[in-house]
Amino acid sequence: MGARENILRRIRAAQGRAGAEPTEGEIAAVRADIARRVAGPLPPFARPADRLAQFLKECDRLSTTHGQVASERGVPAEVSRYLASQGLPPQVVGWPAYAGLDWASAGITYDARPATGSDHAGLTGCFCAIAETGTALLLSSPAEPKVTALLPETHVCIVREARLVDTMEDAFALMRAEVGEPPRATFFVSGPSRTADIEQTIVIGAHGPYRVHVIVVS
Amino acid sequence: MQVQSMHFKRRASEKLDDALLQSNMKKAKGKFVDGRAKAVAEFGPWEELRSHCAALRDRVIANLDAYLVEFERNATRRGAVVHWAETAEEACAIVADIATKNGVRTVTKSKSMVSEEIALNDRLEAAGIRVVETDLGEYILQLAHEPPSHIVAPAVHKSKEQVADLFQEAHDRPRNTDIPALTREAREALRDDFLNADMGISGANFIIAETGTTLTVTNEGNADMVTTVPRIHCVVTGVEKVIGTLEDFASLIRLLPRSAIGQTITNYLTLTTGTKMPGDVDGPEQMHIVLVDAGRTKLVGSDLEPMLRCIRCGACMNHCPVYQNVGGHAYGWVYPGPMGSVLTPAYVGLENAGDLPNAATFCGECAVACPVKIPLPDLMRKLREQQFDRRLRPWGERAAISMWSFAVTRPGLYAFLSRWGARVASWIGGREKLIHKLPGLDGWTKGRDMPAPAGRTFRDLYREGGR
């Protein structure tokens, strides 16, 4: 406990407060400050007239491709179309929630398990999506592992249009209302993995996926 | 990391003469600056956002102890173990101890400047642990046995040919200089380690008091793997990284990638809160968070306190004419550019920082670019004053400044001296109106002529003008 005490004592001394531990009053003041959740200024495009259009515009900017289907039943056909367009095999590893869709008719083998390093395509849903930045927000849970979105070279993500929010602040509010505290991994995906570490030249596909394809279910 | 900052002048000269480095730096120049300018212009209320975020950082710093304790309480509640380290030594010992106790053989790391600061890799390697840097830039530098030269783009000083040479030697594959192919090669070389490492070490861009969360932002997705796949996750971060709420983070993340590289958001971003939950198929069983002081708390309540707001975006160095020309290694420690010229003396001592507070043209670009409004030139000026007061500058310079100060605080004497000085200088300048050599100040005229004054002082001309 030596280091902790010394660090806290040093901070307090510099701010003219005695002792090595914040008082109950000081902690209460910090909690009150946290509870106010002061939001910062937003850019005009954070409150768009057409939320979906804003979301798709940002997806384009970050090299996320997208397709749209009328209902979840249309997902397998869209996945099949997308994989074929990229010259990828019709095999998908995905979250169990989507195992009940008719994958066989679309010619796809669907494995409902967490992805490993050797899987080609991972399919996930998301908790919600953020229009301001073209982002899918995934919350980890036993049936919704993060690795499926991260390890395969292709990540296909299902976004329900009804779960589209304007901003990250709105996404956090939704999380607090429906889940409470953040789970172990609160994972924001905004396009495929990239790097510019060699000569500031952008290359898509660093360590994470080479492709992110969003399927919007209206 | 060993401090070499006292040799800034010599190192800067060497870097200016290094043709390869100069060509590599020229390639990078402009990309960061243009990208940021475009993103800022498009944003709208950028100044309001800067003020908001500077204020929220200040609010935490003013109650740093209470925010840290609140963070600790929430992180602990979620299953993380919070460690405190006063020095670099202590921080390294804590991490090495966690690794040794758990039989860790391989560590994957995502980029962390604090770990560079405390030289964590050396310490772990000395304990027989294999450390693999996974950020592409850091991986290149690990192969080259070099420190980073930029806090966001660590290998900005390397050309693709230099990377090709390093990869050819390390990967035992035919040499290629195609950038996408080099990137793929690194991906393939690192894959097994990503999947099989026993422990992942990351830094934290911020830690959130409200939820006990630590977080990493990357474009590569490497940090997201490092914090998810191994059975142990260890975060090494500075005590000043704490913020209040998720909302504070939402504001700061609008500033950070825009300021760093002109991107609206990074491609990947993970908030990690505690350990694997019941039933989870991924995530670490143990989570350790090492809160490192190593000089930071000395800044609290001091003239340099605004520096604690820093969010490590690199905008100040990207916009600095000195950095653009000499690169990061000239600065001689972990943090280059204007932020480094303030942090290095603050963390390792003014007596070890040599010319760093003078490594500036005072053009003010860094203060304009800084997303959290740190008055970097003012802070460097304060450090210069401290250097003078503590007699850390050379004798001649101190004598000259003392004489200057004597003259300038006596208006009559100053008018007399400047009138004569201007006349003499004008006479030396001759018809060309250029001074080729200034006696005693040949450093000034070594590389350029000094324009000669008009011969009469501004005060004389002003008086003659009758106003």
XYZ file of C-alpha atoms in Angstrom:
685
model
C 0.000 0.000 0.000
C 3.074 2.239 0.198
C 2.981 3.494 -3.380
C -0.754 4.135 -3.355
C -0.536 6.133 -0.153
C 2.460 8.151 -1.336
C 0.900 8.995 -4.693
C -2.394 10.090 -3.159
C -0.619 12.020 -0.418
C 1.521 13.857 -2.976
C -1.504 14.864 -5.042
C -3.354 16.057 -1.966
C -0.403 18.017 -0.645
C -0.001 19.766 -4.008
C -3.647 20.774 -3.825
C -3.463 21.923 -0.249
C -5.316 18.981 1.271
C -4.028 16.903 4.147
C -3.870 13.132 4.492
C -3.474 10.255 2.069
C -7.098 9.398 1.371
C -9.859 11.559 -0.125
C -12.542 12.356 2.423
C -16.096 11.037 2.141
C -17.202 14.514 1.176
C -14.661 14.709 -1.631
C -15.674 11.301 -2.997
C -19.336 12.336 -2.795
C -18.542 15.497 -4.760
C -16.830 13.451 -7.480
C -19.789 11.075 -7.659
C -22.177 14.011 -7.937
C -20.035 15.394 -10.749
C -20.111 12.020 -12.515
C -23.883 11.752 -12.048
C -24.392 15.059 -13.881
C -23.064 13.408 -17.074
C -22.384 16.712 -18.777
C -22.530 16.234 -22.526
C -20.234 18.125 -24.870
C -20.983 20.086 -28.056
C -22.046 18.050 -31.094
C -21.320 18.626 -34.776
C -24.396 19.465 -36.873
C -24.336 16.084 -38.614
C -24.802 14.358 -35.237
C -28.530 15.213 -35.421
C -29.262 14.273 -39.034
C -32.610 14.555 -40.768
C -32.080 11.085 -42.222
C -30.294 8.874 -39.709
C -29.818 5.919 -42.039
C -28.368 8.103 -44.797
C -25.877 9.602 -42.336
C -24.912 6.113 -41.106
C -24.330 4.793 -44.625
C -22.379 7.901 -45.641
C -19.966 7.347 -42.758
C -19.750 3.629 -43.556
C -18.603 4.540 -47.065
C -15.963 6.874 -45.688
C -14.471 4.134 -43.532
C -14.588 1.482 -46.273
C -17.460 -0.456 -44.687
C -19.622 -1.927 -47.431
C -23.341 -2.343 -46.885
C -26.481 -4.071 -48.083
C -30.098 -3.686 -47.063
C -32.799 -6.317 -46.522
C -36.455 -5.994 -45.564
C -36.379 -8.567 -42.764
C -33.987 -10.967 -41.056
C -35.209 -13.714 -43.368
C -33.414 -11.920 -46.186
C -30.015 -12.031 -44.433
C -28.741 -15.414 -45.737
C -29.329 -14.434 -49.387
C -27.520 -11.108 -48.838
C -24.602 -12.872 -47.109
C -24.420 -15.341 -49.980
C -24.460 -12.539 -52.559
C -21.788 -10.614 -50.673
C -19.423 -13.572 -50.172
C -19.737 -14.541 -53.847
C -19.051 -10.946 -54.937
C -15.787 -11.065 -52.975
C -14.878 -14.513 -54.262
C -15.132 -15.969 -50.763
C -16.298 -19.511 -49.856
C -19.922 -19.829 -48.612
C -18.947 -20.620 -45.033
C -19.820 -18.514 -42.043
C -19.135 -18.803 -38.326
C -21.570 -16.742 -36.331
C -23.477 -15.914 -33.201
C -26.053 -18.557 -32.189
C -28.879 -15.985 -32.416
C -28.794 -16.281 -36.213
C -28.435 -20.085 -36.426
C -32.195 -20.429 -36.991
C -32.198 -18.546 -40.302
C -32.482 -20.611 -43.457
C -28.821 -20.724 -44.422
C -29.064 -24.011 -46.339
C -31.381 -22.533 -48.980
C -28.855 -19.738 -49.559
C -26.132 -22.372 -50.002
C -24.244 -21.355 -46.879
C -22.768 -23.532 -44.160
C -23.434 -21.756 -40.851
C -21.450 -22.721 -37.765
C -22.872 -21.335 -34.544
C -19.727 -21.056 -32.423
C -17.067 -18.459 -31.546
C -14.656 -17.842 -34.421
C -11.054 -19.019 -34.262
C -7.975 -17.760 -36.081
C -8.585 -20.045 -39.061
C -12.197 -19.062 -39.841
C -12.738 -16.932 -42.959
C -15.977 -15.094 -42.231
C -17.615 -14.160 -38.931
C -21.231 -13.064 -38.602
C -22.424 -10.984 -35.668
C -25.259 -8.722 -34.746
C -24.772 -5.598 -32.681
C -26.315 -3.919 -29.662
C -26.928 -0.762 -31.642
C -25.276 1.306 -34.343
C -24.187 4.948 -34.358
C -25.050 7.178 -37.310
C -22.571 9.984 -36.525
C -19.543 7.793 -37.184
C -20.881 4.744 -39.051
C -20.129 2.534 -36.067
C -21.522 -0.797 -34.851
C -21.476 -1.249 -31.073
C -21.061 -4.823 -29.848
C -21.482 -5.759 -26.190
C -19.767 -8.971 -25.143
C -21.862 -11.761 -23.627
C -21.671 -15.576 -23.608
C -23.705 -15.807 -26.825
C -22.118 -12.733 -28.404
C -18.350 -13.227 -28.341
C -16.147 -10.415 -29.599
C -13.640 -12.752 -31.293
C -16.142 -13.532 -34.052
C -15.998 -9.911 -35.167
C -12.236 -9.703 -34.888
C -10.371 -12.856 -35.911
C -11.815 -13.759 -39.354
C -10.717 -11.793 -42.423
C -14.330 -10.899 -43.164
C -16.801 -9.523 -40.618
C -20.464 -9.383 -41.557
C -22.539 -7.386 -39.084
C -26.322 -7.269 -38.911
C -27.717 -3.863 -37.914
C -31.435 -3.461 -37.266
C -32.525 -0.068 -38.502
C -34.643 0.366 -35.369
C -31.407 0.108 -33.337
C -29.726 2.990 -35.103
C -29.002 5.950 -32.802
C -27.535 9.381 -33.530
C -24.473 9.527 -31.291
C -22.195 7.628 -28.933
C -23.912 9.416 -26.032
C -27.252 8.014 -27.204
C -25.704 4.536 -27.455
C -24.442 4.792 -23.861
C -27.872 5.934 -22.670
C -29.444 2.923 -24.379
C -26.851 0.635 -22.804
C -27.542 2.011 -19.337
C -31.279 1.580 -19.835
C -31.165 -1.969 -21.183
C -27.983 -3.548 -19.811
C -26.865 -1.351 -16.927
C -23.113 -1.239 -16.575
C -20.805 -1.834 -19.551
C -20.026 -5.541 -20.020
C -16.452 -6.845 -20.130
C -15.935 -5.689 -23.713
C -17.762 -2.723 -25.198
C -16.539 -2.965 -28.759
C -16.934 -0.276 -31.420
C -16.374 -1.329 -35.026
C -16.066 1.404 -37.653
C -14.835 -0.230 -40.822
C -12.111 -2.756 -41.531
C -8.766 -2.787 -39.794
C -6.194 -0.461 -41.317
C -2.704 0.887 -40.797
C -0.584 3.696 -42.168
C 2.554 2.797 -40.248
C 4.745 2.359 -43.343
C 5.317 5.704 -45.076
C 1.871 6.972 -43.961
C 0.343 4.878 -46.750
C -3.085 3.562 -45.836
C -3.424 -0.219 -46.135
C -6.733 -1.925 -45.378
C -6.385 -5.137 -43.386
C -3.769 -4.859 -40.661
C -4.357 -7.356 -37.853
C -8.152 -7.347 -37.803
C -10.630 -7.942 -40.642
C -9.923 -6.983 -44.251
C -13.605 -6.472 -44.919
C -16.540 -5.248 -42.862
C -19.959 -5.644 -44.474
C -23.005 -4.248 -42.716
C -26.453 -5.620 -43.488
C -29.185 -3.195 -42.497
C -32.480 -4.877 -41.643
C -35.278 -2.359 -42.085
C 14.351 4.472 -21.383
C 17.772 6.103 -21.119
C 17.588 9.885 -21.404
C 19.716 11.425 -24.177
C 18.002 14.801 -24.235
C 21.070 16.714 -23.040
C 22.564 15.975 -26.473
C 19.691 17.540 -28.437
C 21.857 20.051 -30.311
C 24.350 17.475 -31.536
C 21.651 14.924 -32.331
C 19.538 17.495 -34.176
C 22.542 18.454 -36.336
C 23.174 14.798 -37.145
C 19.534 14.312 -38.110
C 19.637 17.364 -40.378
C 22.652 15.849 -42.166
C 21.009 12.426 -42.477
C 19.800 12.412 -46.094
C 17.686 9.258 -45.729
C 15.899 10.548 -42.629
C 15.285 13.896 -44.328
C 13.713 12.157 -47.305
C 11.560 9.931 -45.038
C 10.383 12.928 -42.995
C 9.447 14.816 -46.170
C 7.159 11.977 -47.240
C 5.203 12.227 -43.990
C 5.071 16.018 -43.909
C 1.695 17.447 -44.742
C -0.322 14.238 -44.463
C -1.087 14.693 -40.783
C -1.500 18.455 -41.020
C -3.827 18.402 -44.034
C -5.872 15.519 -42.643
C -6.442 17.298 -39.365
C -7.289 20.621 -41.012
C -9.946 18.987 -43.162
C -11.512 17.084 -40.263
C -11.575 20.188 -38.064
C -13.151 22.361 -40.771
C -15.864 19.791 -41.347
C -16.691 19.394 -37.652
C -18.283 22.751 -36.890
C -18.118 23.652 -33.182
C -14.457 22.632 -32.864
C -13.467 25.489 -30.545
C -16.407 24.733 -28.248
C -15.361 21.086 -28.164
C -11.753 22.019 -27.334
C -12.902 24.231 -24.464
C -15.306 21.589 -23.196
C -12.615 18.900 -23.165
C -9.918 21.123 -21.661
C -12.372 21.932 -18.851
C -13.311 18.324 -18.232
C -9.639 17.341 -18.027
C -8.987 20.213 -15.592
C -11.948 19.206 -13.447
C -10.475 15.739 -12.963
C -6.944 16.989 -12.356
C -8.221 19.337 -9.654
C -9.591 16.262 -7.822
C -7.187 13.671 -9.171
C -6.917 11.694 -5.936
C -10.671 11.258 -5.546
C -11.167 10.320 -9.222
C -8.402 7.712 -8.971
C -9.885 6.212 -5.826
C -13.337 6.115 -7.445
C -11.836 4.441 -10.525
C -10.040 1.916 -8.334
C -13.227 1.097 -6.455
C -15.238 0.448 -9.630
C -12.492 -1.482 -11.414
C -11.979 -3.672 -8.360
C -15.704 -4.280 -8.078
C -15.609 -5.627 -11.635
C -12.809 -8.066 -10.890
C -9.693 -6.137 -11.920
C -6.689 -5.827 -9.612
C -5.434 -2.240 -9.360
C -1.719 -1.717 -8.642
C 0.015 1.578 -7.923
C 3.607 2.340 -8.936
C 5.526 5.409 -7.858
C 8.460 4.865 -10.193
C 9.289 3.201 -13.509
C 11.200 0.571 -11.540
C 8.192 -0.291 -9.405
C 5.876 -0.485 -12.412
C 8.208 -2.901 -14.215
C 8.581 -5.023 -11.095
C 4.794 -5.305 -10.695
C 4.268 -6.456 -14.291
C 7.240 -8.850 -14.218
C 5.928 -10.314 -10.988
C 2.444 -10.917 -12.424
C 4.015 -12.607 -15.450
C 6.403 -14.779 -13.467
C 3.783 -15.870 -10.935
C 1.469 -16.982 -13.734
C 4.113 -18.851 -15.711
C 3.814 -16.444 -18.647
C 6.170 -17.240 -21.531
C 4.908 -14.995 -24.323
C 3.413 -11.522 -24.039
C 1.654 -9.685 -26.868
C 1.660 -5.919 -26.540
C -0.302 -3.149 -28.116
C 1.343 0.247 -28.373
C 1.902 1.924 -25.018
C 4.058 5.005 -24.552
C 4.098 4.483 -20.781
C 5.680 1.066 -21.319
C 8.347 2.744 -23.499
C 8.857 5.297 -20.759
C 9.477 2.628 -18.123
C 11.405 0.302 -20.520
C 9.071 -2.567 -19.713
C 10.174 -4.837 -22.568
C 13.784 -4.916 -21.376
C 12.672 -5.845 -17.914
C 10.370 -8.664 -19.090
C 12.997 -10.014 -21.480
C 15.517 -10.057 -18.643
C 13.040 -12.296 -16.802
C 13.103 -14.721 -19.741
C 9.739 -13.656 -21.180
C 9.246 -13.206 -24.928
C 7.630 -9.856 -25.724
C 5.967 -9.278 -29.088
C 4.998 -5.742 -30.136
C 1.900 -6.002 -32.334
C 1.291 -2.458 -33.565
C 2.868 -2.549 -37.031
C 5.078 0.483 -36.377
C 6.205 -0.809 -32.992
C 6.847 -4.269 -34.469
C 9.132 -2.717 -37.109
C 11.028 -0.839 -34.400
C 11.310 -3.925 -32.206
C 13.035 -5.672 -35.122
C 15.250 -2.606 -35.618
C 15.996 -2.284 -31.869
C 14.989 1.382 -31.996
C 12.684 3.530 -29.887
C 9.622 5.161 -31.491
C 10.130 8.582 -33.077
C 6.465 9.661 -32.958
C 3.795 8.879 -30.369
C 1.133 7.930 -32.923
C 3.204 6.819 -35.928
C 6.245 5.307 -34.212
C 8.101 4.273 -37.396
C 7.456 7.479 -39.353
C 11.231 7.868 -39.773
C 11.581 4.564 -41.678
C 11.229 4.045 -45.435
C 9.592 0.985 -46.961
C 13.023 -0.152 -48.158
C 14.305 -0.091 -44.590
C 11.244 -2.063 -43.454
C 11.799 -4.547 -46.286
C 15.378 -5.162 -45.105
C 14.228 -5.759 -41.528
C 11.434 -8.130 -42.589
C 13.695 -10.079 -44.944
C 16.049 -10.787 -42.098
C 13.364 -11.577 -39.508
C 10.881 -13.558 -41.618
C 13.257 -15.496 -43.828
C 11.240 -14.639 -46.923
C 12.176 -12.991 -50.228
C 12.561 -9.219 -49.882
C 9.676 -7.132 -51.125
C 9.017 -3.404 -50.893
C 5.298 -3.341 -51.627
C 3.588 -1.709 -48.626
C 0.381 -3.840 -48.639
C 2.513 -6.992 -49.018
C 4.743 -5.906 -46.115
C 1.653 -5.307 -43.989
C 0.300 -8.770 -44.859
C 3.677 -10.287 -44.013
C 3.576 -8.735 -40.539
C -0.002 -9.931 -40.071
C 0.995 -13.486 -40.889
C 4.138 -13.350 -38.769
C 2.179 -12.160 -35.716
C -0.962 -14.294 -36.034
C 0.239 -17.247 -33.935
C 1.420 -15.000 -31.161
C -1.919 -13.155 -31.095
C -3.714 -16.476 -30.648
C -1.313 -18.165 -28.244
C 0.187 -15.492 -25.984
C -0.320 -16.038 -22.261
C -0.596 -12.376 -21.401
C -1.621 -9.227 -23.243
C -0.211 -5.855 -22.224
C -1.865 -2.642 -23.354
C -1.761 0.990 -22.422
C -4.940 2.995 -21.989
C -5.997 6.091 -23.881
C -8.265 6.868 -20.950
C -9.555 5.177 -17.825
C -13.115 5.932 -16.740
C -13.892 6.497 -13.046
C -17.656 5.978 -13.356
C -17.370 2.395 -14.608
C -13.827 1.235 -13.775
C -13.185 0.918 -17.506
C -9.863 1.146 -19.362
C -9.888 1.699 -23.091
C -7.753 1.489 -26.205
C -8.241 3.060 -29.617
C -6.527 1.585 -32.692
C -7.007 1.345 -36.420
C -5.245 -1.978 -36.705
C -7.467 -3.885 -34.275
C -4.366 -5.215 -32.532
C -5.198 -3.818 -29.096
C -8.629 -5.399 -29.333
C -7.008 -8.807 -29.756
C -4.346 -8.207 -27.093
C -7.030 -7.324 -24.549
C -9.362 -10.204 -25.494
C -7.504 -13.373 -26.431
C -4.825 -14.022 -23.734
C -5.846 -15.360 -20.326
C -4.263 -12.379 -18.540
C -4.669 -8.727 -19.506
C -2.393 -6.153 -17.950
C -2.942 -2.426 -18.472
C -0.034 -0.068 -17.812
C -1.071 3.558 -17.735
C -0.364 6.944 -16.192
C -2.345 8.269 -13.224
C -3.369 11.341 -15.244
C -5.400 9.295 -17.758
C -8.507 9.175 -15.601
C -11.722 10.831 -16.819
C -15.169 10.935 -15.227
C -17.819 9.411 -17.447
C -18.654 7.591 -20.660
C -20.004 10.942 -21.897
C -16.611 12.548 -21.275
C -15.105 9.811 -23.401
C -17.654 10.433 -26.187
C -16.489 14.077 -26.321
C -12.782 13.240 -26.167
C -13.016 10.636 -28.922
C -14.350 13.364 -31.235
C -11.102 15.257 -30.587
C -8.481 12.526 -30.517
C -8.496 10.804 -33.942
C -9.341 14.055 -35.739
C -6.341 15.773 -34.123
C -4.047 12.793 -34.652
C -4.729 11.732 -38.223
C -7.852 13.536 -39.407
C -10.111 10.510 -38.912
C -13.611 10.910 -37.396
C -13.174 7.775 -35.269
C -10.641 4.950 -35.138
C -11.717 1.740 -36.864
C -11.597 -0.198 -33.605
C -12.137 0.861 -30.070
C -12.620 -1.331 -27.020
C -13.750 -0.341 -23.562
C -12.576 -3.133 -21.266
C -14.309 -3.440 -17.920
C -13.126 -6.186 -15.588
C -12.584 -9.855 -16.300
C -14.406 -12.575 -18.201
C -18.001 -12.830 -16.974
C -19.775 -16.117 -16.157
C -20.359 -18.042 -19.377
C -18.155 -15.777 -21.543
C -16.217 -17.696 -24.180
C -13.607 -14.976 -24.657
C -11.882 -12.418 -22.461
C -9.141 -12.656 -19.826
C -9.470 -14.503 -16.519
C -7.245 -11.954 -14.790
C -7.123 -8.238 -15.355
C -4.424 -6.088 -13.796
C -4.245 -2.313 -14.007
C -0.947 -0.649 -13.097
C -1.354 3.069 -12.353
C 2.030 4.686 -12.884
C 3.151 7.980 -11.358
C 6.823 8.276 -12.471
C 6.896 12.068 -12.188
C 3.280 12.896 -13.035
C 2.111 13.973 -9.594
C 4.993 16.482 -9.425
C 3.093 18.462 -12.058
C -0.056 18.772 -9.947
C -0.362 22.311 -8.635
C 2.767 23.427 -10.534
C 3.186 25.846 -13.456
C 3.219 22.830 -15.744
C -0.106 21.385 -14.524
C -1.930 22.026 -17.844
C 0.378 19.405 -19.382
C -1.558 16.728 -17.474
C -4.497 17.368 -19.820
C -2.520 15.893 -22.735
C -4.383 13.169 -24.654
C -1.311 12.016 -26.668
C -2.636 12.800 -30.144
C 0.664 13.995 -31.607
C -0.827 17.116 -33.236
C 1.779 19.374 -31.582
C 4.704 17.495 -33.146
C 2.955 17.154 -36.507
C 2.655 20.949 -36.632
C 6.107 21.759 -35.216
C 8.695 23.072 -37.703
C 11.493 21.792 -35.476
C 10.042 18.269 -35.217
C 9.290 18.188 -38.943
C 12.961 18.743 -39.661
C 14.821 16.788 -36.995
C 12.376 13.915 -36.299
C 11.603 12.353 -32.941
C 14.902 10.671 -32.086
C 16.749 13.985 -31.773
C 14.708 14.756 -28.647
C 16.465 11.921 -26.842
C 13.622 10.419 -24.847
C 10.195 8.843 -25.314
C 8.137 11.952 -25.996
C 9.237 14.184 -28.885
C 8.016 17.499 -30.231
C 6.596 20.323 -28.113
C 4.799 18.002 -25.668
C 8.086 16.159 -25.192
C 9.969 19.391 -24.626
C 7.692 19.968 -21.646
C 7.216 16.388 -20.431
C 10.843 15.296 -20.593
C 12.156 17.986 -18.231
C 9.086 17.490 -16.027
C 9.514 13.713 -15.729
C 13.280 13.204 -15.860
C 14.475 16.537 -14.457
C 15.290 19.888 -16.010
C 19.001 19.215 -15.492
C 18.762 16.224 -17.868
C 16.707 17.992 -20.511
C 19.413 20.249 -21.970
C 18.147 22.333 -24.846
C 14.654 20.847 -25.082
C 12.833 23.957 -23.779
C 14.707 25.839 -26.512
C 13.839 23.354 -29.267
C 11.139 25.673 -30.547
C 10.712 28.598 -32.880
C 7.787 29.822 -30.749
C 5.640 30.040 -33.845
C 2.701 28.975 -31.663
C 1.339 26.337 -34.053
C 1.409 23.651 -31.328
C -0.826 25.690 -29.029
C -3.307 26.210 -31.860
C -3.303 22.536 -32.829
C -3.513 21.165 -29.272
C -7.027 19.737 -28.856
C -7.052 20.378 -25.096
C -5.592 23.877 -25.310
C -2.303 23.251 -23.538
C -0.306 26.504 -23.792
C 2.838 24.652 -24.888
C 4.968 27.712 -25.802
C 4.154 29.317 -22.425
C 5.144 26.147 -20.607
C 8.439 25.991 -22.528
C 9.041 29.627 -21.664
C 8.497 28.827 -17.981
C 11.012 26.003 -18.234
C 13.520 28.386 -19.845
C 13.074 30.740 -16.914
C 13.643 27.885 -14.481
C 16.770 26.860 -16.365
C 18.072 30.401 -16.054
C 17.198 30.655 -12.364
C 18.786 27.312 -11.589
C 21.938 28.259 -13.551
C 21.446 25.332 -15.922
C 22.320 27.375 -19.034
C 25.914 28.050 -20.187
C 27.790 30.907 -18.523
C 27.922 33.094 -21.642
C 24.210 32.828 -22.269
C 23.370 33.674 -18.668
C 25.711 36.683 -18.747
C 24.183 37.918 -21.997
C 20.639 37.565 -20.634
C 21.614 39.363 -17.409
C 23.105 42.265 -19.398
C 20.063 42.392 -21.644
C 17.767 42.451 -18.660
C 19.859 45.240 -17.067
C 19.602 47.384 -20.199
C 16.011 46.706 -21.104
C 14.688 47.715 -17.684
C 16.395 51.143 -18.010
C 14.650 53.019 -20.850
C 17.275 55.764 -21.187
C 20.155 53.331 -21.352
C 18.232 51.072 -23.735
C 17.494 53.987 -26.106
C 21.162 55.014 -26.068
C 22.472 51.490 -26.700
C 19.945 50.628 -29.387
C 20.556 53.910 -31.216
C 24.299 53.226 -31.351
C 23.802 49.510 -32.025
C 21.556 50.218 -34.984
C 24.022 52.688 -36.443
C 26.986 50.339 -36.091
C 25.058 47.372 -37.493
C 23.841 49.435 -40.425
C 27.410 50.522 -41.117
C 28.657 46.891 -41.023
C 25.841 45.893 -43.380
C 27.117 48.378 -45.972
C 25.461 48.838 -49.288
C 24.218 45.243 -49.431
C 22.399 45.786 -46.115
C 23.469 42.275 -45.074
C 25.708 41.202 -42.211
C 27.825 38.172 -43.114
C 29.515 37.693 -39.784
C 28.483 38.839 -36.320
C 31.425 38.950 -33.942
C 30.757 36.629 -30.987
C 27.454 35.415 -32.448
C 28.733 33.388 -35.385
C 26.145 30.662 -34.662
C 23.579 33.077 -36.043
C 25.435 33.898 -39.267
C 26.934 30.456 -39.955
C 24.095 29.357 -42.200
C 22.578 32.675 -43.269
C 23.208 36.414 -43.499
C 21.575 38.743 -41.032
C 19.641 41.629 -42.592
C 21.139 44.909 -41.371
C 18.872 47.421 -39.569
C 17.899 50.660 -41.281
C 20.283 52.656 -39.117
C 17.685 54.416 -37.004
C 15.587 52.940 -34.235
C 11.815 52.632 -34.289
C 11.581 54.986 -31.327
C 13.456 57.727 -33.197
C 11.332 57.321 -36.306
C 8.144 57.256 -34.238
C 9.094 60.479 -32.466
C 9.865 62.159 -35.780
C 6.474 61.117 -37.122
C 5.075 63.412 -34.447
C 2.794 60.842 -32.903
